[in-house]
PDB file of C-alpha atoms in Angstrom:
ATOM      1  CA  MET A   1      23.476 -23.788   3.636  1.00 54.00           C
ATOM      2  CA  ASP A   2      20.309 -22.585   1.885  1.00 73.00           C
ATOM      3  CA  ASP A   3      18.578 -25.926   2.521  1.00 78.00           C
ATOM      4  CA  GLU A   4      19.557 -25.851   6.179  1.00 88.00           C
ATOM      5  CA  LEU A   5      18.313 -22.267   6.595  1.00 89.00           C
ATOM      6  CA  HIS A   6      15.054 -23.005   4.816  1.00 86.00           C
ATOM      7  CA  ALA A   7      14.447 -26.010   7.050  1.00 91.00           C
ATOM      8  CA  ARG A   8      14.898 -23.802  10.121  1.00 93.00           C
ATOM      9  CA  LEU A   9      12.542 -21.210   8.674  1.00 94.00           C
ATOM     10  CA  LYS A  10       9.883 -23.770   7.702  1.00 94.00           C
ATOM     11  CA  ALA A  11       9.878 -25.054  11.294  1.00 95.00           C
ATOM     12  CA  TYR A  12       8.086 -21.842  12.254  1.00 95.00           C
ATOM     13  CA  GLU A  13       5.086 -22.587  10.046  1.00 96.00           C
ATOM     14  CA  GLY A  14       1.973 -23.147  12.142  1.00 95.00           C
ATOM     15  CA  ARG A  15       3.459 -21.565  15.259  1.00 95.00           C
ATOM     16  CA  PRO A  16       1.315 -18.900  16.956  1.00 94.00           C
ATOM     17  CA  THR A  17       2.396 -15.285  17.268  1.00 92.00           C
ATOM     18  CA  THR A  18      -0.693 -14.062  19.128  1.00 89.00           C
ATOM     19  CA  VAL A  19      -3.006 -16.264  21.217  1.00 88.00           C
ATOM     20  CA  ALA A  20      -6.397 -15.056  22.464  1.00 89.00           C
ATOM     21  CA  GLY A  21      -5.627 -11.457  21.570  1.00 91.00           C
ATOM     22  CA  THR A  22      -8.384  -8.900  22.054  1.00 93.00           C
ATOM     23  CA  GLY A  23      -9.159  -5.657  20.281  1.00 93.00           C
ATOM     24  CA  ARG A  24      -8.147  -2.501  22.130  1.00 91.00           C
ATOM     25  CA  ASP A  25     -11.682  -1.123  21.686  1.00 94.00           C
ATOM     26  CA  PRO A  26     -15.061  -2.532  20.684  1.00 97.00           C
ATOM     27  CA  VAL A  27     -16.255  -1.833  17.159  1.00 97.00           C
ATOM     28  CA  ASN A  28     -17.513   1.745  17.400  1.00 97.00           C
ATOM     29  CA  ALA A  29     -19.314   4.399  15.377  1.00 96.00           C
ATOM     30  CA  PRO A  30     -16.687   7.194  15.726  1.00 96.00           C
ATOM     31  CA  MET A  31     -13.945   5.059  14.185  1.00 96.00           C
ATOM     32  CA  ILE A  32     -16.309   3.968  11.410  1.00 97.00           C
ATOM     33  CA  ARG A  33     -17.096   7.627  10.712  1.00 95.00           C
ATOM     34  CA  HIS A  34     -13.390   8.566  10.607  1.00 95.00           C
ATOM     35  CA  TRP A  35     -12.678   5.679   8.229  1.00 93.00           C
ATOM     36  CA  CYS A  36     -15.515   6.613   5.879  1.00 92.00           C
ATOM     37  CA  GLU A  37     -14.506  10.281   5.860  1.00 91.00           C
ATOM     38  CA  ALA A  38     -10.881   9.385   5.084  1.00 87.00           C
ATOM     39  CA  THR A  39     -11.829   7.019   2.254  1.00 84.00           C
ATOM     40  CA  GLY A  40     -14.749   9.036   0.902  1.00 83.00           C
ATOM     41  CA  ASP A  41     -17.103   6.073   1.367  1.00 87.00           C
ATOM     42  CA  ARG A  42     -20.688   7.335   1.678  1.00 87.00           C
ATOM     43  CA  ASN A  43     -22.414   3.956   1.759  1.00 91.00           C
ATOM     44  CA  PRO A  44     -25.542   4.420   3.935  1.00 93.00           C
ATOM     45  CA  ALA A  45     -25.028   0.942   5.411  1.00 94.00           C
ATOM     46  CA  TYR A  46     -22.274   2.427   7.593  1.00 96.00           C
ATOM     47  CA  THR A  47     -24.434   5.091   9.288  1.00 93.00           C
ATOM     48  CA  GLY A  48     -27.543   5.322  11.443  1.00 91.00           C
ATOM     49  CA  PRO A  49     -29.410   2.650  13.390  1.00 91.00           C
ATOM     50  CA  GLY A  50     -28.371  -0.862  12.404  1.00 93.00           C
ATOM     51  CA  ALA A  51     -25.096   0.375  10.892  1.00 96.00           C
ATOM     52  CA  ILE A  52     -22.329  -2.082  10.115  1.00 96.00           C
ATOM     53  CA  ALA A  53     -18.594  -1.496   9.889  1.00 97.00           C
ATOM     54  CA  PRO A  54     -16.972  -1.421   6.436  1.00 95.00           C
ATOM     55  CA  PRO A  55     -15.611  -4.958   5.900  1.00 95.00           C
ATOM     56  CA  THR A  56     -12.198  -3.590   4.913  1.00 93.00           C
ATOM     57  CA  MET A  57     -11.824  -2.199   8.459  1.00 95.00           C
ATOM     58  CA  LEU A  58     -11.241  -5.757   9.706  1.00 96.00           C
ATOM     59  CA  GLN A  59      -7.584  -5.115  10.576  1.00 94.00           C
ATOM     60  CA  ALA A  60      -8.382  -1.784  12.266  1.00 95.00           C
ATOM     61  CA  TRP A  61     -10.121  -3.553  15.150  1.00 96.00           C
ATOM     62  CA  ILE A  62      -7.153  -5.817  15.949  1.00 93.00           C
ATOM     63  CA  MET A  63      -4.228  -3.407  15.642  1.00 90.00           C
ATOM     64  CA  GLY A  64      -2.219  -2.978  18.837  1.00 84.00           C
ATOM     65  CA  GLY A  65      -1.022   0.581  18.330  1.00 77.00           C
ATOM     66  CA  LEU A  66       2.433   1.707  19.381  1.00 71.00           C
ATOM     67  CA  SER A  67       2.318  -0.299  22.615  1.00 70.00           C
ATOM     68  CA  GLY A  68       1.412  -3.570  20.887  1.00 70.00           C
ATOM     69  CA  HIS A  69      -0.610  -6.481  22.267  1.00 67.00           C
ATOM     70  CA  GLU A  70      -0.010  -8.084  25.648  1.00 70.00           C
ATOM     71  CA  ARG A  71      -0.549 -11.600  24.303  1.00 69.00           C
ATOM     72  CA  ARG A  72       1.971 -11.300  21.479  1.00 75.00           C
ATOM     73  CA  ALA A  73       4.455 -14.205  21.518  1.00 79.00           C
ATOM     74  CA  GLN A  74       8.161 -13.893  20.675  1.00 88.00           C
ATOM     75  CA  THR A  75       7.848 -16.397  17.827  1.00 92.00           C
ATOM     76  CA  TYR A  76       7.620 -13.839  15.049  1.00 91.00           C
ATOM     77  CA  ASP A  77      10.544 -11.816  16.392  1.00 90.00           C
ATOM     78  CA  GLU A  78      12.627 -15.000  16.566  1.00 93.00           C
ATOM     79  CA  LEU A  79      11.824 -15.734  12.928  1.00 94.00           C
ATOM     80  CA  LEU A  80      12.793 -12.213  11.856  1.00 92.00           C
ATOM     81  CA  SER A  81      16.063 -12.557  13.761  1.00 92.00           C
ATOM     82  CA  LEU A  82      16.899 -15.661  11.726  1.00 94.00           C
ATOM     83  CA  PHE A  83      16.413 -13.645   8.553  1.00 94.00           C
ATOM     84  CA  ASP A  84      18.641 -10.868   9.890  1.00 92.00           C
ATOM     85  CA  GLU A  85      21.406 -13.363  10.701  1.00 92.00           C
ATOM     86  CA  ALA A  86      21.163 -14.667   7.121  1.00 92.00           C
ATOM     87  CA  GLY A  87      21.639 -11.143   5.701  1.00 92.00           C
ATOM     88  CA  CYS A  88      17.941 -10.541   4.941  1.00 93.00           C
ATOM     89  CA  THR A  89      17.850  -7.307   6.913  1.00 91.00           C
ATOM     90  CA  SER A  90      15.310  -5.361   4.859  1.00 91.00           C
ATOM     91  CA  VAL A  91      11.557  -5.798   4.848  1.00 92.00           C
ATOM     92  CA  VAL A  92       8.668  -4.632   2.703  1.00 91.00           C
ATOM     93  CA  ALA A  93       4.982  -5.431   3.015  1.00 91.00           C
ATOM     94  CA  THR A  94       3.761  -6.942  -0.252  1.00 90.00           C
ATOM     95  CA  ASP A  95       0.031  -7.623   0.054  1.00 91.00           C
ATOM     96  CA  CYS A  96      -2.817  -8.758   2.255  1.00 91.00           C
ATOM     97  CA  GLU A  97      -5.905 -10.904   1.737  1.00 93.00           C
ATOM     98  CA  GLN A  98      -9.103 -10.682   3.732  1.00 94.00           C
ATOM     99  CA  GLU A  99     -12.168 -12.935   3.933  1.00 95.00           C
ATOM    100  CA  TYR A 100     -15.389 -11.675   5.499  1.00 95.00           C
ATOM    101  CA  LEU A 101     -17.874 -14.132   7.014  1.00 96.00           C
ATOM    102  CA  ARG A 102     -20.300 -11.689   8.645  1.00 95.00           C
ATOM    103  CA  PRO A 103     -20.452  -7.902   9.132  1.00 96.00           C
ATOM    104  CA  LEU A 104     -19.127  -6.329  12.308  1.00 97.00           C
ATOM    105  CA  ARG A 105     -21.423  -3.967  14.193  1.00 97.00           C
ATOM    106  CA  PRO A 106     -20.856  -1.267  16.820  1.00 97.00           C
ATOM    107  CA  GLY A 107     -20.496  -2.922  20.198  1.00 97.00           C
ATOM    108  CA  ASP A 108     -18.877  -6.117  18.901  1.00 97.00           C
ATOM    109  CA  GLU A 109     -15.785  -7.066  20.900  1.00 97.00           C
ATOM    110  CA  VAL A 110     -13.266  -8.875  18.754  1.00 97.00           C
ATOM    111  CA  ALA A 111     -10.758 -11.551  19.694  1.00 96.00           C
ATOM    112  CA  PHE A 112      -8.113 -13.029  17.434  1.00 96.00           C
ATOM    113  CA  ASP A 113      -5.351 -15.567  17.020  1.00 95.00           C
ATOM    114  CA  THR A 114      -2.410 -15.169  14.651  1.00 95.00           C
ATOM    115  CA  VAL A 115      -0.142 -17.890  13.282  1.00 96.00           C
ATOM    116  CA  ILE A 116       2.788 -17.983  10.872  1.00 96.00           C
ATOM    117  CA  GLU A 117       1.055 -19.661   7.968  1.00 97.00           C
ATOM    118  CA  SER A 118       3.892 -20.072   5.477  1.00 96.00           C
ATOM    119  CA  VAL A 119       7.502 -19.243   4.627  1.00 95.00           C
ATOM    120  CA  SER A 120       8.332 -19.418   0.935  1.00 94.00           C
ATOM    121  CA  GLN A 121      11.313 -20.878  -0.818  1.00 92.00           C
ATOM    122  CA  ARG A 122      14.154 -18.430  -1.437  1.00 92.00           C
ATOM    123  CA  LYS A 123      13.049 -15.903  -4.078  1.00 92.00           C
ATOM    124  CA  THR A 124      14.927 -13.362  -6.183  1.00 90.00           C
ATOM    125  CA  THR A 125      13.089 -10.090  -6.801  1.00 87.00           C
ATOM    126  CA  LYS A 126      14.027  -6.667  -8.149  1.00 80.00           C
ATOM    127  CA  LEU A 127      14.495  -5.499  -4.563  1.00 84.00           C
ATOM    128  CA  GLY A 128      16.771  -8.366  -3.638  1.00 88.00           C
ATOM    129  CA  THR A 129      16.807 -12.025  -2.617  1.00 92.00           C
ATOM    130  CA  GLY A 130      14.765 -13.244   0.318  1.00 93.00           C
ATOM    131  CA  TYR A 131      11.671 -15.012   1.586  1.00 95.00           C
ATOM    132  CA  PHE A 132       7.957 -14.263   1.639  1.00 95.00           C
ATOM    133  CA  VAL A 133       6.371 -14.731   5.066  1.00 96.00           C
ATOM    134  CA  THR A 134       2.588 -14.979   5.458  1.00 96.00           C
ATOM    135  CA  THR A 135       0.753 -14.655   8.756  1.00 96.00           C
ATOM    136  CA  ARG A 136      -2.932 -15.542   9.166  1.00 97.00           C
ATOM    137  CA  THR A 137      -5.170 -13.883  11.722  1.00 96.00           C
ATOM    138  CA  ASP A 138      -8.577 -15.385  12.544  1.00 97.00           C
ATOM    139  CA  VAL A 139     -10.943 -12.774  13.974  1.00 97.00           C
ATOM    140  CA  ARG A 140     -13.840 -13.852  16.214  1.00 97.00           C
ATOM    141  CA  VAL A 141     -16.748 -12.299  18.064  1.00 97.00           C
ATOM    142  CA  GLY A 142     -18.163 -14.364  20.901  1.00 95.00           C
ATOM    143  CA  GLY A 143     -16.305 -17.393  19.593  1.00 94.00           C
ATOM    144  CA  GLU A 144     -17.772 -17.028  16.084  1.00 97.00           C
ATOM    145  CA  LEU A 145     -15.310 -16.646  13.204  1.00 97.00           C
ATOM    146  CA  VAL A 146     -16.171 -13.371  11.466  1.00 97.00           C
ATOM    147  CA  GLY A 147     -13.159 -12.831   9.214  1.00 97.00           C
ATOM    148  CA  THR A 148      -9.638 -13.848   8.260  1.00 97.00           C
ATOM    149  CA  HIS A 149      -6.737 -11.510   7.550  1.00 96.00           C
ATOM    150  CA  ARG A 150      -3.582 -12.712   5.793  1.00 96.00           C
ATOM    151  CA  PHE A 151      -0.590 -10.379   5.739  1.00 95.00           C
ATOM    152  CA  ARG A 152       2.506 -11.014   3.635  1.00 95.00           C
ATOM    153  CA  ILE A 153       5.967  -9.466   3.790  1.00 95.00           C
ATOM    154  CA  LEU A 154       9.217  -9.960   1.902  1.00 94.00           C
ATOM    155  CA  LYS A 155      12.267 -10.228   4.180  1.00 94.00           C
ATOM    156  CA  TYR A 156      15.210  -9.745   1.854  1.00 93.00           C
ATOM    157  CA  ALA A 157      18.853  -8.872   1.339  1.00 92.00           C
ATOM    158  CA  PRO A 158      18.966  -5.613  -0.698  1.00 85.00           C
ATOM    159  CA  ARG A 159      20.510  -5.783  -4.131  1.00 76.00           C
ATOM    160  CA  ALA A 160      23.901  -4.159  -4.546  1.00 64.00           C
ATOM    161  CA  HIS A 161      24.323  -1.330  -7.023  1.00 44.00           C
ATOM    162  CA  VAL A 162      23.960  -2.587 -10.578  1.00 42.00           C
ATOM    163  CA  PRO A 163      26.386  -0.849 -12.974  1.00 41.00           C
ATOM    164  CA  THR A 164      25.392   0.466 -16.361  1.00 39.00           C
ATOM    165  CA  PRO A 165      25.448  -2.019 -19.276  1.00 42.00           C
ATOM    166  CA  THR A 166      28.857  -0.723 -20.283  1.00 39.00           C
ATOM    167  CA  GLY A 167      30.094  -0.840 -16.707  1.00 38.00           C
ATOM    168  CA  ARG A 168      31.351   2.731 -16.996  1.00 39.00           C
ATOM    169  CA  GLU A 169      31.128   5.360 -14.297  1.00 43.00           C
ATOM    170  CA  ASP A 170      32.319   8.921 -14.325  1.00 43.00           C
ATOM    171  CA  LYS A 171      34.790   8.445 -11.489  1.00 42.00           C
ATOM    172  CA  ALA A 172      36.278  11.864 -12.041  1.00 42.00           C
ATOM    173  CA  ARG A 173      32.973  13.403 -10.951  1.00 47.00           C
ATOM    174  CA  GLY A 174      32.047  10.603  -8.592  1.00 49.00           C
ATOM    175  CA  ARG A 175      28.822   9.832 -10.443  1.00 49.00           C
ATOM    176  CA  GLN A 176      27.127   6.490 -10.932  1.00 53.00           C
ATOM    177  CA  GLU A 177      23.867   5.331 -12.414  1.00 60.00           C
ATOM    178  CA  ALA A 178      20.898   6.374 -10.266  1.00 65.00           C
ATOM    179  CA  PRO A 179      18.629   3.610  -8.927  1.00 74.00           C
ATOM    180  CA  ARG A 180      15.555   2.909 -11.017  1.00 78.00           C
ATOM    181  CA  ARG A 181      12.102   3.677  -9.643  1.00 81.00           C
ATOM    182  CA  PRO A 182       9.942   0.645  -8.848  1.00 81.00           C
ATOM    183  CA  ARG A 183       7.598  -0.245 -11.689  1.00 83.00           C
ATOM    184  CA  PRO A 184       3.837  -0.254 -11.058  1.00 87.00           C
ATOM    185  CA  VAL A 185       2.069  -3.582 -10.775  1.00 83.00           C
ATOM    186  CA  VAL A 186      -0.155  -3.779 -13.853  1.00 88.00           C
ATOM    187  CA  ASN A 187      -2.998  -6.296 -13.922  1.00 87.00           C
ATOM    188  CA  ARG A 188      -6.178  -6.845 -15.906  1.00 88.00           C
ATOM    189  CA  ASP A 189      -8.161  -4.505 -13.646  1.00 90.00           C
ATOM    190  CA  ASN A 190      -5.859  -1.469 -13.936  1.00 92.00           C
ATOM    191  CA  ALA A 191      -4.136  -1.971 -17.304  1.00 93.00           C
ATOM    192  CA  GLY A 192      -6.341   0.687 -18.929  1.00 95.00           C
ATOM    193  CA  PHE A 193      -5.315   3.257 -16.334  1.00 96.00           C
ATOM    194  CA  TRP A 194      -1.596   2.693 -16.927  1.00 95.00           C
ATOM    195  CA  GLU A 195      -2.091   2.741 -20.690  1.00 95.00           C
ATOM    196  CA  GLY A 196      -3.716   6.147 -20.239  1.00 96.00           C
ATOM    197  CA  VAL A 197      -0.787   7.348 -18.117  1.00 95.00           C
ATOM    198  CA  ARG A 198       1.604   6.216 -20.844  1.00 93.00           C
ATOM    199  CA  ARG A 199      -0.296   8.536 -23.191  1.00 94.00           C
ATOM    200  CA  HIS A 200      -0.342  11.315 -20.558  1.00 95.00           C
ATOM    201  CA  ARG A 201      -4.061  10.955 -19.842  1.00 96.00           C
ATOM    202  CA  LEU A 202      -5.468  10.480 -16.327  1.00 97.00           C
ATOM    203  CA  LEU A 203      -8.457   8.197 -16.823  1.00 97.00           C
ATOM    204  CA  VAL A 204     -11.137   7.682 -14.193  1.00 97.00           C
ATOM    205  CA  GLN A 205     -13.620   4.823 -14.321  1.00 97.00           C
ATOM    206  CA  ARG A 206     -17.322   5.675 -14.628  1.00 97.00           C
ATOM    207  CA  CYS A 207     -20.125   3.207 -13.977  1.00 96.00           C
ATOM    208  CA  THR A 208     -22.415   3.136 -17.017  1.00 96.00           C
ATOM    209  CA  ALA A 209     -25.354   2.030 -14.866  1.00 96.00           C
ATOM    210  CA  CYS A 210     -25.351   4.829 -12.257  1.00 96.00           C
ATOM    211  CA  ASP A 211     -22.656   7.241 -13.553  1.00 96.00           C
ATOM    212  CA  THR A 212     -20.623   6.988 -10.316  1.00 95.00           C
ATOM    213  CA  LEU A 213     -16.948   7.816 -10.795  1.00 96.00           C
ATOM    214  CA  ARG A 214     -14.430   5.610  -9.003  1.00 95.00           C
ATOM    215  CA  PHE A 215     -10.719   5.524  -8.324  1.00 94.00           C
ATOM    216  CA  PRO A 216      -8.630   3.446  -8.005  1.00 93.00           C
ATOM    217  CA  TRP A 217      -9.835   1.212 -10.795  1.00 94.00           C
ATOM    218  CA  LEU A 218     -12.045  -1.686  -9.702  1.00 90.00           C
ATOM    219  CA  PRO A 219     -13.771  -4.545 -11.558  1.00 89.00           C
ATOM    220  CA  GLY A 220     -17.210  -3.389 -10.389  1.00 90.00           C
ATOM    221  CA  CYS A 221     -19.079  -0.336  -9.121  1.00 91.00           C
ATOM    222  CA  ASN A 222     -18.907   0.169  -5.366  1.00 85.00           C
ATOM    223  CA  ALA A 223     -22.188   2.088  -5.449  1.00 88.00           C
ATOM    224  CA  CYS A 224     -24.527  -0.211  -7.409  1.00 89.00           C
ATOM    225  CA  GLY A 225     -22.410  -3.300  -8.101  1.00 87.00           C
ATOM    226  CA  SER A 226     -22.593  -3.090 -11.885  1.00 92.00           C
ATOM    227  CA  PRO A 227     -19.589  -4.542 -13.754  1.00 92.00           C
ATOM    228  CA  GLU A 228     -20.139  -2.242 -16.766  1.00 95.00           C
ATOM    229  CA  TRP A 229     -18.049   0.894 -17.071  1.00 96.00           C
ATOM    230  CA  ASP A 230     -16.338   3.386 -19.335  1.00 96.00           C
ATOM    231  CA  THR A 231     -13.827   6.153 -18.599  1.00 97.00           C
ATOM    232  CA  VAL A 232     -13.636   9.919 -18.388  1.00 97.00           C
ATOM    233  CA  GLU A 233     -10.439  11.917 -18.578  1.00 97.00           C
ATOM    234  CA  ALA A 234      -9.674  14.021 -15.508  1.00 97.00           C
ATOM    235  CA  GLY A 235      -9.024  17.680 -16.180  1.00 96.00           C
ATOM    236  CA  GLY A 236      -6.019  17.664 -13.879  1.00 95.00           C
ATOM    237  CA  GLU A 237      -7.035  20.218 -11.245  1.00 97.00           C
ATOM    238  CA  GLY A 238      -7.396  19.249  -7.595  1.00 97.00           C
ATOM    239  CA  THR A 239      -6.571  20.072  -3.993  1.00 97.00           C
ATOM    240  CA  VAL A 240      -4.479  18.379  -1.324  1.00 97.00           C
ATOM    241  CA  PHE A 241      -7.051  16.502   0.783  1.00 95.00           C
ATOM    242  CA  SER A 242      -4.387  15.051   3.096  1.00 94.00           C
ATOM    243  CA  TYR A 243      -0.666  14.302   3.006  1.00 94.00           C
ATOM    244  CA  VAL A 244       2.265  12.692   4.793  1.00 94.00           C
ATOM    245  CA  VAL A 245       5.975  13.494   4.726  1.00 93.00           C
ATOM    246  CA  MET A 246       8.180  10.438   4.270  1.00 90.00           C
ATOM    247  CA  HIS A 247      11.382  10.474   6.322  1.00 86.00           C
ATOM    248  CA  HIS A 248      11.984   6.757   6.881  1.00 77.00           C
ATOM    249  CA  PRO A 249      12.659   4.126   5.685  1.00 72.00           C
ATOM    250  CA  PRO A 250      15.008   5.229   2.909  1.00 74.00           C
ATOM    251  CA  PHE A 251      14.380   3.551  -0.425  1.00 77.00           C
ATOM    252  CA  PRO A 252      16.464   3.492  -3.616  1.00 76.00           C
ATOM    253  CA  ALA A 253      15.444   6.152  -6.165  1.00 82.00           C
ATOM    254  CA  PHE A 254      13.744   8.295  -3.485  1.00 86.00           C
ATOM    255  CA  SER A 255      15.411  11.045  -1.469  1.00 86.00           C
ATOM    256  CA  PRO A 256      13.602  11.708   1.809  1.00 87.00           C
ATOM    257  CA  PRO A 257      12.051  13.799   3.099  1.00 91.00           C
ATOM    258  CA  TYR A 258       9.331  14.161   0.440  1.00 93.00           C
ATOM    259  CA  ALA A 259       5.585  14.744   0.440  1.00 94.00           C
ATOM    260  CA  ILE A 260       2.985  12.179  -0.590  1.00 95.00           C
ATOM    261  CA  GLY A 261      -0.466  13.661  -1.082  1.00 96.00           C
ATOM    262  CA  LEU A 262      -4.007  12.342  -1.204  1.00 96.00           C
ATOM    263  CA  ILE A 263      -5.275  14.560  -3.995  1.00 97.00           C
ATOM    264  CA  GLU A 264      -8.984  15.253  -4.426  1.00 96.00           C
ATOM    265  CA  LEU A 265      -9.580  15.866  -8.109  1.00 97.00           C
ATOM    266  CA  ALA A 266     -12.152  18.360  -9.363  1.00 96.00           C
ATOM    267  CA  GLU A 267     -14.170  15.340 -10.546  1.00 96.00           C
ATOM    268  CA  GLY A 268     -14.595  14.223  -6.905  1.00 95.00           C
ATOM    269  CA  VAL A 269     -12.348  11.152  -6.729  1.00 95.00           C
ATOM    270  CA  ARG A 270      -9.023  10.970  -4.886  1.00 95.00           C
ATOM    271  CA  ILE A 271      -5.608   9.752  -5.996  1.00 96.00           C
ATOM    272  CA  ILE A 272      -2.348   9.233  -4.108  1.00 95.00           C
ATOM    273  CA  SER A 273       0.715  10.804  -5.718  1.00 96.00           C
ATOM    274  CA  ASN A 274       3.832  12.857  -5.090  1.00 95.00           C
ATOM    275  CA  VAL A 275       3.502  16.596  -4.493  1.00 96.00           C
ATOM    276  CA  VAL A 276       6.389  18.198  -6.388  1.00 95.00           C
ATOM    277  CA  ASP A 277       7.899  21.611  -7.111  1.00 95.00           C
ATOM    278  CA  VAL A 278       7.257  22.768  -3.542  1.00 95.00           C
ATOM    279  CA  PRO A 279       9.278  22.190  -0.342  1.00 94.00           C
ATOM    280  CA  TYR A 280       7.855  19.254   1.593  1.00 93.00           C
ATOM    281  CA  ASP A 281       7.255  21.456   4.657  1.00 93.00           C
ATOM    282  CA  LYS A 282       5.203  23.917   2.603  1.00 95.00           C
ATOM    283  CA  VAL A 283       2.568  21.400   1.506  1.00 96.00           C
ATOM    284  CA  ARG A 284      -0.779  22.187   3.125  1.00 95.00           C
ATOM    285  CA  ILE A 285      -4.249  20.637   3.223  1.00 95.00           C
ATOM    286  CA  GLY A 286      -6.428  22.526   0.764  1.00 95.00           C
ATOM    287  CA  MET A 287      -3.495  23.571  -1.439  1.00 96.00           C
ATOM    288  CA  PRO A 288      -4.639  23.879  -5.083  1.00 97.00           C
ATOM    289  CA  VAL A 289      -2.591  21.593  -7.328  1.00 97.00           C
ATOM    290  CA  GLU A 290      -2.470  20.569 -10.956  1.00 97.00           C
ATOM    291  CA  LEU A 291      -1.515  17.383 -12.747  1.00 97.00           C
ATOM    292  CA  GLN A 292       1.800  16.900 -14.465  1.00 96.00           C
ATOM    293  CA  PHE A 293       3.206  13.774 -16.100  1.00 96.00           C
ATOM    294  CA  ARG A 294       6.880  13.119 -15.518  1.00 92.00           C
ATOM    295  CA  SER A 295       9.212  10.583 -17.072  1.00 89.00           C
ATOM    296  CA  TYR A 296      11.737   8.802 -14.896  1.00 82.00           C
ATOM    297  CA  ASP A 297      14.862   6.692 -15.284  1.00 70.00           C
ATOM    298  CA  ASP A 298      15.131   6.281 -19.024  1.00 62.00           C
ATOM    299  CA  GLU A 299      16.105   8.698 -21.738  1.00 57.00           C
ATOM    300  CA  ASP A 300      13.235   7.438 -23.901  1.00 53.00           C
ATOM    301  CA  GLY A 301      10.717   8.132 -21.115  1.00 55.00           C
ATOM    302  CA  GLU A 302       9.838   4.508 -20.509  1.00 76.00           C
ATOM    303  CA  LEU A 303       8.269   5.192 -17.100  1.00 87.00           C
ATOM    304  CA  ALA A 304       5.666   7.973 -16.948  1.00 91.00           C
ATOM    305  CA  LEU A 305       3.975   8.835 -13.663  1.00 94.00           C
ATOM    306  CA  PRO A 306       1.266  11.342 -12.715  1.00 96.00           C
ATOM    307  CA  VAL A 307       2.401  13.845 -10.065  1.00 96.00           C
ATOM    308  CA  PHE A 308       0.915  17.083  -8.751  1.00 97.00           C
ATOM    309  CA  ARG A 309       2.484  20.503  -8.367  1.00 97.00           C
ATOM    310  CA  PRO A 310       1.108  23.767  -6.959  1.00 97.00           C
ATOM    311  CA  ARG A 311      -1.389  25.247  -9.389  1.00 93.00           C
ATOM    312  CA  SER A 312      -0.002  28.031 -11.544  1.00 80.00           C
ATOM    313  CA  GLY A 313      -0.229  31.363  -9.731  1.00 68.00           C
ATOM    314  CA  GLU A 314      -0.538  29.711  -6.341  1.00 63.00           C
ATOM    315  CA  ALA A 315       2.286  30.241  -3.843  1.00 52.00           C
ATOM    316  CA  ALA A 316       2.933  28.047  -0.834  1.00 49.00           C
ATOM    317  CA  ALA A 317       2.151  29.777   2.427  1.00 47.00           C
TER     318      ALA A 317
END
């Protein structure tokens, strides 16, 4: 059965999902300004005469919004329906890859084609068992390829509740083991940050060539390009720069609704984290907050995470 299903899924590789799509708007200065303000990117290349668009905005120019694209084919929806029929009813975006061939400039009108590039073999993950699906979008201006955007999702069947090692539950009280929080992805670029969190220290990278602070952790300075860096420890005070309230989709170990904040630290960098110890509907932009490290899941505190709560003496309005 698995071989038969995989053969049906693989038959979708190479099939288009969007043909000759066009961007809803030309590349434009207002959207570039909004992007730079939201990300805190002050690179002068993105302003003034001769400005270019930040390369990482590539997907912004091809998104269809709530109404979608007129030239979208049904191929992708058909593929997702196959997964649903096989019990893989949940989905999570896993990663994206982008390649930039030339900068985009205000006035450029983008066109694009999207294909289903690959469907993986059946995989078992901590979320459940399913398949990774990768789509590739080629972005063009005047027929010239300017960039490629690959987007990958996991379409999976959620794991059932896993009992405790002893298999015991307090049935009299109706309790069972709570789901574990997802573990952070630790790699060679951010390992030092997570080691600091384990020791209840919030470390920020600092370029040793130009002293620019940066977060999240990167292999090189986004101001001068130097690969040399050290760290400074954040004091822990900040303000809510922006926030969202998560209502859907539900996810194990999280109880919606809850607030996720973009916190601007006193040092000037921003970090995404939970805003705790305050009702989600009382979180406000500009709210003073302070860092707290919390341990989750395990009695020995195996998983420590930085969160932010209203600063002492501050009351939610």
